[in-house]
Short mmCIF file of N, CA and C and ligand atoms in Angstrom, two decimals:
data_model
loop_
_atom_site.label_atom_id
_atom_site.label_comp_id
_atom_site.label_asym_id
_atom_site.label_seq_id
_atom_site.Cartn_x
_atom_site.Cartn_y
_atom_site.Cartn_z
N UNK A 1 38.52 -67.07 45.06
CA UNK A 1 37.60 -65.99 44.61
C UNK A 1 38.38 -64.93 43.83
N UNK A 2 37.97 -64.42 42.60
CA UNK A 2 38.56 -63.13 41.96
C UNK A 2 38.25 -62.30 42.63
N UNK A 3 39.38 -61.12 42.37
CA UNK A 3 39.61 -59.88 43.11
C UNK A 3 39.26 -59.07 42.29
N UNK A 4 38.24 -57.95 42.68
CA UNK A 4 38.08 -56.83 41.40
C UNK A 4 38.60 -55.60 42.66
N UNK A 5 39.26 -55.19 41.81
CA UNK A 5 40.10 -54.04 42.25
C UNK A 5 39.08 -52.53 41.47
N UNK A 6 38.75 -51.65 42.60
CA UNK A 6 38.22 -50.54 40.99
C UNK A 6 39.24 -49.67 40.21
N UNK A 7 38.73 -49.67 39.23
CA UNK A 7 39.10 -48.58 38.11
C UNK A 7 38.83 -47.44 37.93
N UNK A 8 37.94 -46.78 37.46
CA UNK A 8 36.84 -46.14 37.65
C UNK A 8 35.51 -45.98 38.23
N UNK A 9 35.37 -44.96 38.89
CA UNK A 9 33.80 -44.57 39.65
C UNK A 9 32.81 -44.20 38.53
N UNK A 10 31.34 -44.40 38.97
CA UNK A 10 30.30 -43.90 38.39
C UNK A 10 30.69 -42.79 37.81
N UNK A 11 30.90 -41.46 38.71
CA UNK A 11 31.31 -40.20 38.49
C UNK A 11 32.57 -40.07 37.29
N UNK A 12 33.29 -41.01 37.57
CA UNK A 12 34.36 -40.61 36.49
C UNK A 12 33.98 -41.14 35.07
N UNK A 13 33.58 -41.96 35.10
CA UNK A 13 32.82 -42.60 33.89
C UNK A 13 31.95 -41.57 33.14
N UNK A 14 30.61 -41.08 34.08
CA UNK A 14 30.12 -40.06 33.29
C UNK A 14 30.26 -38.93 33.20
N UNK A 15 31.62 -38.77 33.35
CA UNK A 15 32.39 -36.84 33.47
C UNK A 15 33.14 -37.59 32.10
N UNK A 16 33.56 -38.56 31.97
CA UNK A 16 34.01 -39.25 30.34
C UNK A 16 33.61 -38.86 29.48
N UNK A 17 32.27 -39.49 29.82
CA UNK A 17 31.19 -39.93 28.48
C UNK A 17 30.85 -38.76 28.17
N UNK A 18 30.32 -37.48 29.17
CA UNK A 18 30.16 -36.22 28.53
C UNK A 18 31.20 -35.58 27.66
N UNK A 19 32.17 -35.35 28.33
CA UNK A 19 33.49 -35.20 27.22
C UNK A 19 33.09 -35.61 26.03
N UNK A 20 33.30 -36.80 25.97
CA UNK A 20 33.16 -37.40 24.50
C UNK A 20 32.20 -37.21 23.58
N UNK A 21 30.99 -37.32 24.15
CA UNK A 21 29.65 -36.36 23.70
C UNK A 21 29.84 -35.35 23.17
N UNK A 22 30.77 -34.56 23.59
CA UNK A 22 30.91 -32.76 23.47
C UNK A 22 31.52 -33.24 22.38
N UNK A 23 32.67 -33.84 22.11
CA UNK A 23 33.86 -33.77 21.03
C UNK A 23 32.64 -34.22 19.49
N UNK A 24 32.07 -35.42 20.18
CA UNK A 24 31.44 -36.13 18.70
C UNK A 24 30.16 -35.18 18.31
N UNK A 25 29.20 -34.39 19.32
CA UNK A 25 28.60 -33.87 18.51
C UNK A 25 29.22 -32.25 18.04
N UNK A 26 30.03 -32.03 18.31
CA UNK A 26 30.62 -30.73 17.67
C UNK A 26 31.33 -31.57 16.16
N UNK A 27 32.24 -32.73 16.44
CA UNK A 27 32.46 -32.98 14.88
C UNK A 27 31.91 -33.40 14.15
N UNK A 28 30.31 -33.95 14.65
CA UNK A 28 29.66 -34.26 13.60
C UNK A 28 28.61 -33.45 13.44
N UNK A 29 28.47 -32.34 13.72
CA UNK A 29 27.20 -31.59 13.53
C UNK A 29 26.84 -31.48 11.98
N UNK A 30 25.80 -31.14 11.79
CA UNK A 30 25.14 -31.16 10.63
C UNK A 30 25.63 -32.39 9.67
N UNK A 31 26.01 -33.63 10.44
CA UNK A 31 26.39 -34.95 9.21
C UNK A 31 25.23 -35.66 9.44
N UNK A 32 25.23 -36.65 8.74
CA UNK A 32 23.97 -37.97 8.74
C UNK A 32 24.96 -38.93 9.50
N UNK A 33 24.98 -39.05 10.79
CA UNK A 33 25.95 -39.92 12.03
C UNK A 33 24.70 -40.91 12.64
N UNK A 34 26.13 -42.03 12.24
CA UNK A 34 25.39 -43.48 12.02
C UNK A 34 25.99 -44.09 14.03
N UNK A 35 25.54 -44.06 14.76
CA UNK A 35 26.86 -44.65 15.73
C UNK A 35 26.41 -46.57 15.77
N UNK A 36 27.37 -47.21 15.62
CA UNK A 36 27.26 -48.70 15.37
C UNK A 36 27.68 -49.46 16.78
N UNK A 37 27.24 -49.89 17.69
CA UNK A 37 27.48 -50.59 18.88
C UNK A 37 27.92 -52.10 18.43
N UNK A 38 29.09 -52.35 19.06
CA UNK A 38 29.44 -53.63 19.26
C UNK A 38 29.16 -54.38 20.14
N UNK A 39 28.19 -55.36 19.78
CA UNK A 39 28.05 -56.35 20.93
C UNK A 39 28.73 -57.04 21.60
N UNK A 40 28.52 -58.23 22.11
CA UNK A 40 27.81 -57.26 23.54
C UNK A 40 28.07 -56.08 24.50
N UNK A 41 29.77 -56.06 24.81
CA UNK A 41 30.20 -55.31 25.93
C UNK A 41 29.93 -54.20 25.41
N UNK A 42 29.28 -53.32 24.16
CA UNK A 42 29.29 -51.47 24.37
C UNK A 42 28.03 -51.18 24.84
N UNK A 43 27.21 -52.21 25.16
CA UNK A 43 25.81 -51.32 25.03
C UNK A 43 25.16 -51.12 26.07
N UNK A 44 25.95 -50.81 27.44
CA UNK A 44 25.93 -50.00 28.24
C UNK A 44 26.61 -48.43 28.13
N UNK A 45 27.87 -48.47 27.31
CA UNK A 45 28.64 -47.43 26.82
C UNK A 45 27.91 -47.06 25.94
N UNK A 46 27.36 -47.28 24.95
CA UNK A 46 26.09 -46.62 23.73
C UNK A 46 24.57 -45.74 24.69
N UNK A 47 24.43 -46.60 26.01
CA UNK A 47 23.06 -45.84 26.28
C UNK A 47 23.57 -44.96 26.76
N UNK A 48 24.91 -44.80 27.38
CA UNK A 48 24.97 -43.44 28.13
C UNK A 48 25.39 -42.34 26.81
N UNK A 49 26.06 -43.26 26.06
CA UNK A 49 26.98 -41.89 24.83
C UNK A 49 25.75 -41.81 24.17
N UNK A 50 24.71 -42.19 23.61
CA UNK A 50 23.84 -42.01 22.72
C UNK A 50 23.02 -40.79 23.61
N UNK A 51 22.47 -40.80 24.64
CA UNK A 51 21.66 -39.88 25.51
C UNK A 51 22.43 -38.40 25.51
N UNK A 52 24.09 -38.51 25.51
CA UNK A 52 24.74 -36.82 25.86
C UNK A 52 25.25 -36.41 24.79
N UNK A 53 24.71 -37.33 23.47
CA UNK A 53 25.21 -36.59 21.94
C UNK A 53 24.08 -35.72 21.74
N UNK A 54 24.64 -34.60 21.34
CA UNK A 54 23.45 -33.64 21.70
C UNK A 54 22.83 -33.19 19.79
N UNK A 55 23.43 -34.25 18.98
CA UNK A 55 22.91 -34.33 17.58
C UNK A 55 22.33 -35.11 17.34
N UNK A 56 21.30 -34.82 15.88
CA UNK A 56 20.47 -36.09 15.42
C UNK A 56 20.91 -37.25 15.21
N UNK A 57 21.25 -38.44 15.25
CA UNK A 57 22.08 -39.72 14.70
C UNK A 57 21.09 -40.89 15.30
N UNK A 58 21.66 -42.14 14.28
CA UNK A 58 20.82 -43.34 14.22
C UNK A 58 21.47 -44.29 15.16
N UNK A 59 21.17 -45.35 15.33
CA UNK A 59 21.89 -46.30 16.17
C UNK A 59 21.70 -47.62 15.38
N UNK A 60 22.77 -48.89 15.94
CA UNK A 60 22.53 -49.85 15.15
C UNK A 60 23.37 -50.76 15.82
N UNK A 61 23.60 -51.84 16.10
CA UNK A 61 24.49 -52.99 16.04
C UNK A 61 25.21 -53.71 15.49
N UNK A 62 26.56 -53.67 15.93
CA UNK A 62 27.12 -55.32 15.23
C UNK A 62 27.47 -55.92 16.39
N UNK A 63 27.45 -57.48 15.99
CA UNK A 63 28.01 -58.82 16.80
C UNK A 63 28.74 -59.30 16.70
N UNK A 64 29.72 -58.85 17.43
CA UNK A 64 31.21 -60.04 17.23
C UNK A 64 31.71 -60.55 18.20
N UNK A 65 31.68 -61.75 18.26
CA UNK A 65 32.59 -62.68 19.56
C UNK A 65 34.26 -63.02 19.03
N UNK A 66 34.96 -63.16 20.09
CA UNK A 66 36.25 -63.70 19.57
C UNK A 66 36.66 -63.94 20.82
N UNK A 67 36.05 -64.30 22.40
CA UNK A 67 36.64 -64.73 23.33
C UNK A 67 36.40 -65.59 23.70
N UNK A 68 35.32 -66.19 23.43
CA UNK A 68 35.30 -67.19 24.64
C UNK A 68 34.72 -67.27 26.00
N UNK A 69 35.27 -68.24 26.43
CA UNK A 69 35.07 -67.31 28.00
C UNK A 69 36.66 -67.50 28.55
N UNK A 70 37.67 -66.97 27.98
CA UNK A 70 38.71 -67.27 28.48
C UNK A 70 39.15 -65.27 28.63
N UNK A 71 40.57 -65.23 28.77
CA UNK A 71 40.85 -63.25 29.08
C UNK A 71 41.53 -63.18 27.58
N UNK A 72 41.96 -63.84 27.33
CA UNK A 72 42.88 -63.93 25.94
C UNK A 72 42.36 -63.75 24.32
N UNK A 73 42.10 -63.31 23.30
CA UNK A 73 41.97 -63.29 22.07
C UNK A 73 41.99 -64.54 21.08
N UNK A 74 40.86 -65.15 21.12
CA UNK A 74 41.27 -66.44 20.51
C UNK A 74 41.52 -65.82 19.05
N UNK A 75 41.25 -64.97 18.18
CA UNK A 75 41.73 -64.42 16.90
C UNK A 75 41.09 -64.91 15.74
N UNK A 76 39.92 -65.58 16.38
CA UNK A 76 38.93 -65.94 15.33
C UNK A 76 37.32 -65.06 15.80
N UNK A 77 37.47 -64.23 14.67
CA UNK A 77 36.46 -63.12 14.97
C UNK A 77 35.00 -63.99 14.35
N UNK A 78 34.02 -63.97 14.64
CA UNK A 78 32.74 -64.44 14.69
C UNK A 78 31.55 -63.32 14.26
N UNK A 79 30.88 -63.09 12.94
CA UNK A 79 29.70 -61.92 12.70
C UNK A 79 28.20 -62.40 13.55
N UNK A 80 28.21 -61.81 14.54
CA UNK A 80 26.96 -62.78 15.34
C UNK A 80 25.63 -62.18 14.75
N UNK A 81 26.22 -60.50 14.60
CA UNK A 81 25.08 -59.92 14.14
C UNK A 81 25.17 -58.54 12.84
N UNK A 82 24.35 -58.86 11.92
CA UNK A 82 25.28 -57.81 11.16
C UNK A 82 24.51 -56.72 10.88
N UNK A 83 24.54 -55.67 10.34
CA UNK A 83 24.32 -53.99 10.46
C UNK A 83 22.75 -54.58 9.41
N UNK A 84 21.72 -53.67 10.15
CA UNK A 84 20.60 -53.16 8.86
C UNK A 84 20.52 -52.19 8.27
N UNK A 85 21.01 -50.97 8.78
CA UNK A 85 20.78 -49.65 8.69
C UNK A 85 21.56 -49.53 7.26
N UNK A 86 20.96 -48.74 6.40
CA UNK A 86 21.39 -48.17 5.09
C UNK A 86 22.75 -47.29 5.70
N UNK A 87 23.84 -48.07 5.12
CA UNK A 87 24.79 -46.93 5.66
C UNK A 87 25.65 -45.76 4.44
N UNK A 88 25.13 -46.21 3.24
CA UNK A 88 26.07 -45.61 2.19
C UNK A 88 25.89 -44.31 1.84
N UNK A 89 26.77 -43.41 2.23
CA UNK A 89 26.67 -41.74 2.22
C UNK A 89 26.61 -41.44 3.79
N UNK A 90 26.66 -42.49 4.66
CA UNK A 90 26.76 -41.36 6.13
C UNK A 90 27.87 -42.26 7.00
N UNK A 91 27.88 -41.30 7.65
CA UNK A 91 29.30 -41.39 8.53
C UNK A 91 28.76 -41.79 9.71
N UNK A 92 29.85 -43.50 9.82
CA UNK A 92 29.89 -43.86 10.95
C UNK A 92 30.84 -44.15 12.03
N UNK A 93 30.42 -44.33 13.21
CA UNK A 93 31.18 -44.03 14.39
C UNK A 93 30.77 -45.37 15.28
N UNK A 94 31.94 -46.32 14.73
CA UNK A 94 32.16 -47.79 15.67
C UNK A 94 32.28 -47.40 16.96
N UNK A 95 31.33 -48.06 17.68
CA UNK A 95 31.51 -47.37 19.08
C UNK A 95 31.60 -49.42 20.24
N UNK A 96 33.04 -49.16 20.72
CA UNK A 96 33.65 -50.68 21.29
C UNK A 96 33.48 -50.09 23.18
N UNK A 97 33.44 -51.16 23.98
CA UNK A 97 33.79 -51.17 24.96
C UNK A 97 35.48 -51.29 25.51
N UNK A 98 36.05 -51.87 24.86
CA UNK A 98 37.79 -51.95 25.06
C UNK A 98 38.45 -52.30 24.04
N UNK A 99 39.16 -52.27 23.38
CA UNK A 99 40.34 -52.51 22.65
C UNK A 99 41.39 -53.13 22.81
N UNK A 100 41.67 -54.19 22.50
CA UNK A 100 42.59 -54.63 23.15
C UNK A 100 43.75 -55.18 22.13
N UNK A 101 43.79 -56.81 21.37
CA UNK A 101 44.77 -56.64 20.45
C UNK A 101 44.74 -56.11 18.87
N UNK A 102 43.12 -55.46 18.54
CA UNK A 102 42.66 -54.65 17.97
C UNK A 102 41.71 -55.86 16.63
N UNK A 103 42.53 -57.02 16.79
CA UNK A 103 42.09 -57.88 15.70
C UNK A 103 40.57 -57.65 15.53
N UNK A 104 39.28 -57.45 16.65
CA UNK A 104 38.07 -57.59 16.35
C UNK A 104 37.77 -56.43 15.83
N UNK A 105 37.91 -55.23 16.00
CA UNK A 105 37.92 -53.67 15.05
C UNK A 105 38.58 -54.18 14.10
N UNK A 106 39.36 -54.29 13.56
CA UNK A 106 40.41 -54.39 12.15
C UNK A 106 39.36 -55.54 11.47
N UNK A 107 38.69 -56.48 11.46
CA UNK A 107 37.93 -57.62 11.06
C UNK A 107 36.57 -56.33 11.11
N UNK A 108 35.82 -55.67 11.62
CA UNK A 108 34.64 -55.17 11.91
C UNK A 108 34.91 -53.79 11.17
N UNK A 109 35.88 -53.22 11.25
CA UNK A 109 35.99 -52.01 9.78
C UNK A 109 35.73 -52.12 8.96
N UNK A 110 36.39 -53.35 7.93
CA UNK A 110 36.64 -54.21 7.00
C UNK A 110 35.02 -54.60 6.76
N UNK A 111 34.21 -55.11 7.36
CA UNK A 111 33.14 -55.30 7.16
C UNK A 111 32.49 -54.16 6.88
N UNK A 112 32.69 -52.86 7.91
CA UNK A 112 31.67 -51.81 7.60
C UNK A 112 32.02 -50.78 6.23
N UNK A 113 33.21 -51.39 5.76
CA UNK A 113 33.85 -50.47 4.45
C UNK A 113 33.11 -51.00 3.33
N UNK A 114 32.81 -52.68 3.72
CA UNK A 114 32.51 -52.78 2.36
C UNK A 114 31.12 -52.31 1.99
N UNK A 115 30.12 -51.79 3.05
CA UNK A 115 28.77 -50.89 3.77
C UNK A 115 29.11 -49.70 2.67
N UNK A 116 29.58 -49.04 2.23
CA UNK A 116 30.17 -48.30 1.85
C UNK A 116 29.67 -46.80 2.10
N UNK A 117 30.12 -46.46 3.61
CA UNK A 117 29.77 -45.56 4.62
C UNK A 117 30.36 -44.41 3.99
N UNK A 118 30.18 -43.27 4.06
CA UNK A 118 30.98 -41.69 4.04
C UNK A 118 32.37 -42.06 4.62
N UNK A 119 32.04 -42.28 5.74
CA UNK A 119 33.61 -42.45 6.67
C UNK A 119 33.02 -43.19 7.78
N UNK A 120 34.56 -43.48 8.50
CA UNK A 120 34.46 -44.90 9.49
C UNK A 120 35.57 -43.99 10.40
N UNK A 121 34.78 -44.02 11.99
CA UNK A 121 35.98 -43.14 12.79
C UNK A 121 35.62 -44.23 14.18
N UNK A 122 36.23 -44.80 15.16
CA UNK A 122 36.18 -45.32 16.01
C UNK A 122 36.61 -44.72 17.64
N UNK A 123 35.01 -45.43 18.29
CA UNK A 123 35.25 -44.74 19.78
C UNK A 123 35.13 -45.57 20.52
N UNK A 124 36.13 -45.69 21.27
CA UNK A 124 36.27 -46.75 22.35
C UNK A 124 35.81 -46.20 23.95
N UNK A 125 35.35 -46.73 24.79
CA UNK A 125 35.30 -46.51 26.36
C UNK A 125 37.16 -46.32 26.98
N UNK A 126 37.78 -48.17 26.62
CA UNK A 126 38.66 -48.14 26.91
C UNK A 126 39.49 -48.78 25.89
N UNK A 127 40.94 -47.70 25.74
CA UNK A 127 42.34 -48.01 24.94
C UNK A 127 43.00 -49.27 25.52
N UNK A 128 43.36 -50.66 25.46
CA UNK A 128 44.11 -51.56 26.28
C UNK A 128 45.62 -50.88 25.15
N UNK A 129 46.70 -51.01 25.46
CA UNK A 129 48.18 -50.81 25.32
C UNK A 129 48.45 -52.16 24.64
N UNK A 130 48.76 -52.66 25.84
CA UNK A 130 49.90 -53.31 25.75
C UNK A 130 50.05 -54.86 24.99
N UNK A 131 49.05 -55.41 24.64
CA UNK A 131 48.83 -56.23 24.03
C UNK A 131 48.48 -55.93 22.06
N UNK A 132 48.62 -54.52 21.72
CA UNK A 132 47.46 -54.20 20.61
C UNK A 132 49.26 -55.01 19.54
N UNK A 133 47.80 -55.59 18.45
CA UNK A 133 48.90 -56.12 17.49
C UNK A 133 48.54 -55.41 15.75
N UNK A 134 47.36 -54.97 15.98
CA UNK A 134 47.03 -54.24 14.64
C UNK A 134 47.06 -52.78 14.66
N UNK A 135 47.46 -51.72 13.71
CA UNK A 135 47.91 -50.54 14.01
C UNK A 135 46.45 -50.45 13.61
N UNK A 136 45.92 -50.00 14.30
CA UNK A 136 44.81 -48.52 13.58
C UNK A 136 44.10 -47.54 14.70
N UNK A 137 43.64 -46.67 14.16
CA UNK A 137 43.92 -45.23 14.62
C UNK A 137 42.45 -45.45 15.38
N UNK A 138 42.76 -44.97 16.75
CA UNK A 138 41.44 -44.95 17.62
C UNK A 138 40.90 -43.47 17.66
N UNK A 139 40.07 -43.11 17.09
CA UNK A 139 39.81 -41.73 17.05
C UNK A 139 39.43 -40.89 18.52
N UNK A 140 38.32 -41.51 19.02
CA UNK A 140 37.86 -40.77 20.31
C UNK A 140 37.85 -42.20 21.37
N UNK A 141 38.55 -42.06 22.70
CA UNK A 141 39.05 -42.79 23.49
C UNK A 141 38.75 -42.31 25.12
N UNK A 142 38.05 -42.57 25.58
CA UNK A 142 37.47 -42.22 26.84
C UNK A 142 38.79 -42.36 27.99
N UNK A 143 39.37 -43.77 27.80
CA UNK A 143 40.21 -43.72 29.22
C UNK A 143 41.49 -44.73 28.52
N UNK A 144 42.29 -44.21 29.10
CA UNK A 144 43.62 -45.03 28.07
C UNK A 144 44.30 -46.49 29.61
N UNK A 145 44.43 -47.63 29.36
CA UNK A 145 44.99 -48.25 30.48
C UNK A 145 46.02 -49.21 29.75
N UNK A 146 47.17 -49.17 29.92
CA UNK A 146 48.35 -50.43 29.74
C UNK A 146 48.14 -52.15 29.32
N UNK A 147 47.32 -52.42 30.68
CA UNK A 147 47.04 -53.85 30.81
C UNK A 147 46.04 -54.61 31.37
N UNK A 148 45.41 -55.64 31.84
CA UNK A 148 45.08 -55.84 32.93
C UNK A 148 43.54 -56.56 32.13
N UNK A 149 42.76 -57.23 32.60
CA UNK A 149 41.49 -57.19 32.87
C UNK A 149 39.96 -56.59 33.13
N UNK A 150 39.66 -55.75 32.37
CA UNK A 150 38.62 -55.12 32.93
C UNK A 150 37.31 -55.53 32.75
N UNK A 151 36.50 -55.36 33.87
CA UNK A 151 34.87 -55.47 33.58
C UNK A 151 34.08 -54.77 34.16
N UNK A 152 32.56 -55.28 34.17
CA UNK A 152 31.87 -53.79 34.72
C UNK A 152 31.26 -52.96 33.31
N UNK A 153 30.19 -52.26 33.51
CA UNK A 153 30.01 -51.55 32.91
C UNK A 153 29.74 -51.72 31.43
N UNK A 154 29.67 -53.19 31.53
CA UNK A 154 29.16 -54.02 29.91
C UNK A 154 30.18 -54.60 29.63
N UNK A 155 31.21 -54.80 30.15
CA UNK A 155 32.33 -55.60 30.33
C UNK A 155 32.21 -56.69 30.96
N UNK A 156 32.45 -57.92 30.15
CA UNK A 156 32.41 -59.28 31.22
C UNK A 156 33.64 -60.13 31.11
N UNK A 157 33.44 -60.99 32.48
CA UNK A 157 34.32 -61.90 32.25
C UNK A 157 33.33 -63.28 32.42
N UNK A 158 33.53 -64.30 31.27
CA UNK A 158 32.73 -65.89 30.80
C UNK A 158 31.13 -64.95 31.38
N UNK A 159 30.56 -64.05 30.52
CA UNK A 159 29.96 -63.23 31.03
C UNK A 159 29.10 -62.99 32.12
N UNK A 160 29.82 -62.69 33.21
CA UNK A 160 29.45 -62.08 34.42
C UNK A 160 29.83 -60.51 34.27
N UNK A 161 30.03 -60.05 35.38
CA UNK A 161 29.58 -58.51 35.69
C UNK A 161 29.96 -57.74 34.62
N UNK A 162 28.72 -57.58 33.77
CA UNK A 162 28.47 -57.07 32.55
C UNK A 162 27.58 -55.78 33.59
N UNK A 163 26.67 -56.09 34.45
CA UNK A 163 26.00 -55.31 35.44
C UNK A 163 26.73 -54.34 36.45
N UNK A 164 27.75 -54.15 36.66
CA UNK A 164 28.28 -53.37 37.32
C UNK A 164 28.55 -52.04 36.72
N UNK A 165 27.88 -50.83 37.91
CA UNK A 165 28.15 -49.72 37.33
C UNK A 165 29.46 -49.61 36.92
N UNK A 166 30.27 -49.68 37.58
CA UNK A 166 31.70 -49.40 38.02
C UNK A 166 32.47 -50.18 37.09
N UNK A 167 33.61 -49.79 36.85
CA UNK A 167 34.99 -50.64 36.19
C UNK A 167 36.07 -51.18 37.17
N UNK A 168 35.91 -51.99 37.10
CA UNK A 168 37.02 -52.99 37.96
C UNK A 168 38.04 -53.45 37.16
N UNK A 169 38.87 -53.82 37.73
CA UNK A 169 40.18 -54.58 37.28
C UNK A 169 39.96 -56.34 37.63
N UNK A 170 39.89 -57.49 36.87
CA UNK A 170 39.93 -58.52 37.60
C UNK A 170 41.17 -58.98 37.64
N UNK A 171 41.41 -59.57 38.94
CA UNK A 171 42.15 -60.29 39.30
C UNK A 171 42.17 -61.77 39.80
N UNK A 172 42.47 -63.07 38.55
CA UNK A 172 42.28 -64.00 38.96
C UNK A 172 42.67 -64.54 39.78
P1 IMP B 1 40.58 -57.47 20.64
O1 IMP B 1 40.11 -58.13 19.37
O2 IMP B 1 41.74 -58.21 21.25
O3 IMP B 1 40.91 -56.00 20.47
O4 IMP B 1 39.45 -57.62 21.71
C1 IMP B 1 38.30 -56.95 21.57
C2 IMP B 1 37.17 -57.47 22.41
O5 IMP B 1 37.57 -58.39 23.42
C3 IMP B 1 36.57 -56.31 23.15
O6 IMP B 1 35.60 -55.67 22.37
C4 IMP B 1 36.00 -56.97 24.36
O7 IMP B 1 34.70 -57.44 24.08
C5 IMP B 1 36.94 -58.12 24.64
N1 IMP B 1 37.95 -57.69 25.64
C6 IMP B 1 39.23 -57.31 25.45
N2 IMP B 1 39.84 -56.97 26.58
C7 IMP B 1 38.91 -57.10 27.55
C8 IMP B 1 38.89 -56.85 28.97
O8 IMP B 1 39.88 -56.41 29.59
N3 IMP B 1 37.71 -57.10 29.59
C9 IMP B 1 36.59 -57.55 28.97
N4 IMP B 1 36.55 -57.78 27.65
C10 IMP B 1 37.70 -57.56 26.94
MG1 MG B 2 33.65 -55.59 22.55
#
C-alpha cells in the first residue's frame, strides 16, 4: 500500500491561496487579467484562487498531459485542450498545480505567446526544486518543496486522489 505522508493542511493551503490573491489582484488591478488553468491538476487551485482575486478577470483552460500514469516526465508534452478566449492585448496568468522539470510550462508559454497576450506571468500552487531542467521564472509560487511526490488537492497519482483536500507526499 502507498504511504501518503501530509504536506499541507486545509488551513495552510487557504492562508496560501489568500496571500496570493492579495499579491495578483493588487498587480493586476485595473488590467484586462486573463487567468489560464492547466489541466487537469490546477482546477481545484483555480476555484479557490479565482474566488479570493478580488478583481475583474476571465478564466479559461489549457490541456496538457506529459505523464502518464507513471511519477516521472515522459517529455512529450500533449495539447489536450487549447485556449478560446481572445487573448491579444490582455495579460495572462498561467496558473499550474506543480512544477516540476518545467518542460510542460516552457512547451505551454510557447503556445500562449504565439496567442499574442500583453504579457505571460506564471503561478504555481507548488515550486518542485530539484528535478527542474528548464530555466524560467515562476512569478507567484504558493509553497516551494525540493522533491518528492505530491497529490491531493487536484494532484494525482495514475489519477487518483485528485479529491483530497489536503497535500500529501506519496510514498511508493
Ligand atoms: P513538468 O513538465 O515536469 O514540470 O511537470 C509538470 C506536470 O507534471 C505538472 O503540471 C503535474 O501535472 C505533473 N506533476 C509533476 N510533479 C508532480 C507531483 O509531484 N505530483 C503530481 N503531479 C505532478
Ligand atoms: Mg499540471
Amino acid at each position: 500500500m502507498p504511504e501518503l505522508v501530509p504536506v499541507l493542511s486545509k488551513d495552510e493551503i487557504r492562508e496560501m491561496i489568500s496571500e496570493l490573491a492579495r499579491k495578483i489582484s493588487s498587480e493586476y488591478k485595473g488590467r484586462p487579467l486573463v487567468l489560464i488553468g492547466v489541466l487537469k491538476g490546477a482546477f481545484v487551485f483555480l476555484a479557490d484562487l479565482t474566488r479570493n482575486i478580488t478583481i475583474p478577470h476571465e478564466i479559461d483552460f489549457l490541456g496538457a498531459a506529459s505523464y502518464g500514469s507513471g511519477t516521472t516526465s515522459s517529455e512529450t508534452i500533449k495539447l489536450t485542450k487549447s485556449i478560446e478566449t481572445k487573448l491579444q492585448g490582455k495579460d495572462v496568468l498561467l496558473v499550474e498545480d506543480i512544477i516540476d522539470t518545467g518542460i510542460t510550462l516552457e512547451y505551454l508559454i510557447e503556445y500562449v505567446k504565439s496567442l499574442q497576450p500583453a504579457s505571460i506571468k506564471v503561478c504555481t500552487l507548488i515550486d518542485k526544486h530539484q528535478r527542474r531542467r528548464k530555466k524560467i521564472k515562476i512569478d507567484f509560487a504558493a509553497h516551494i518543496v525540493q522533491e518528492g511526490f505530491l497529490v491531493g488537492y487536484g494532484m494525482d497519482y495514475a489519477e487518483k486522489y485528485r479529491n483530497l483536500p489536503e497535500i500529501y507526499h506519496l510514498k511508493l
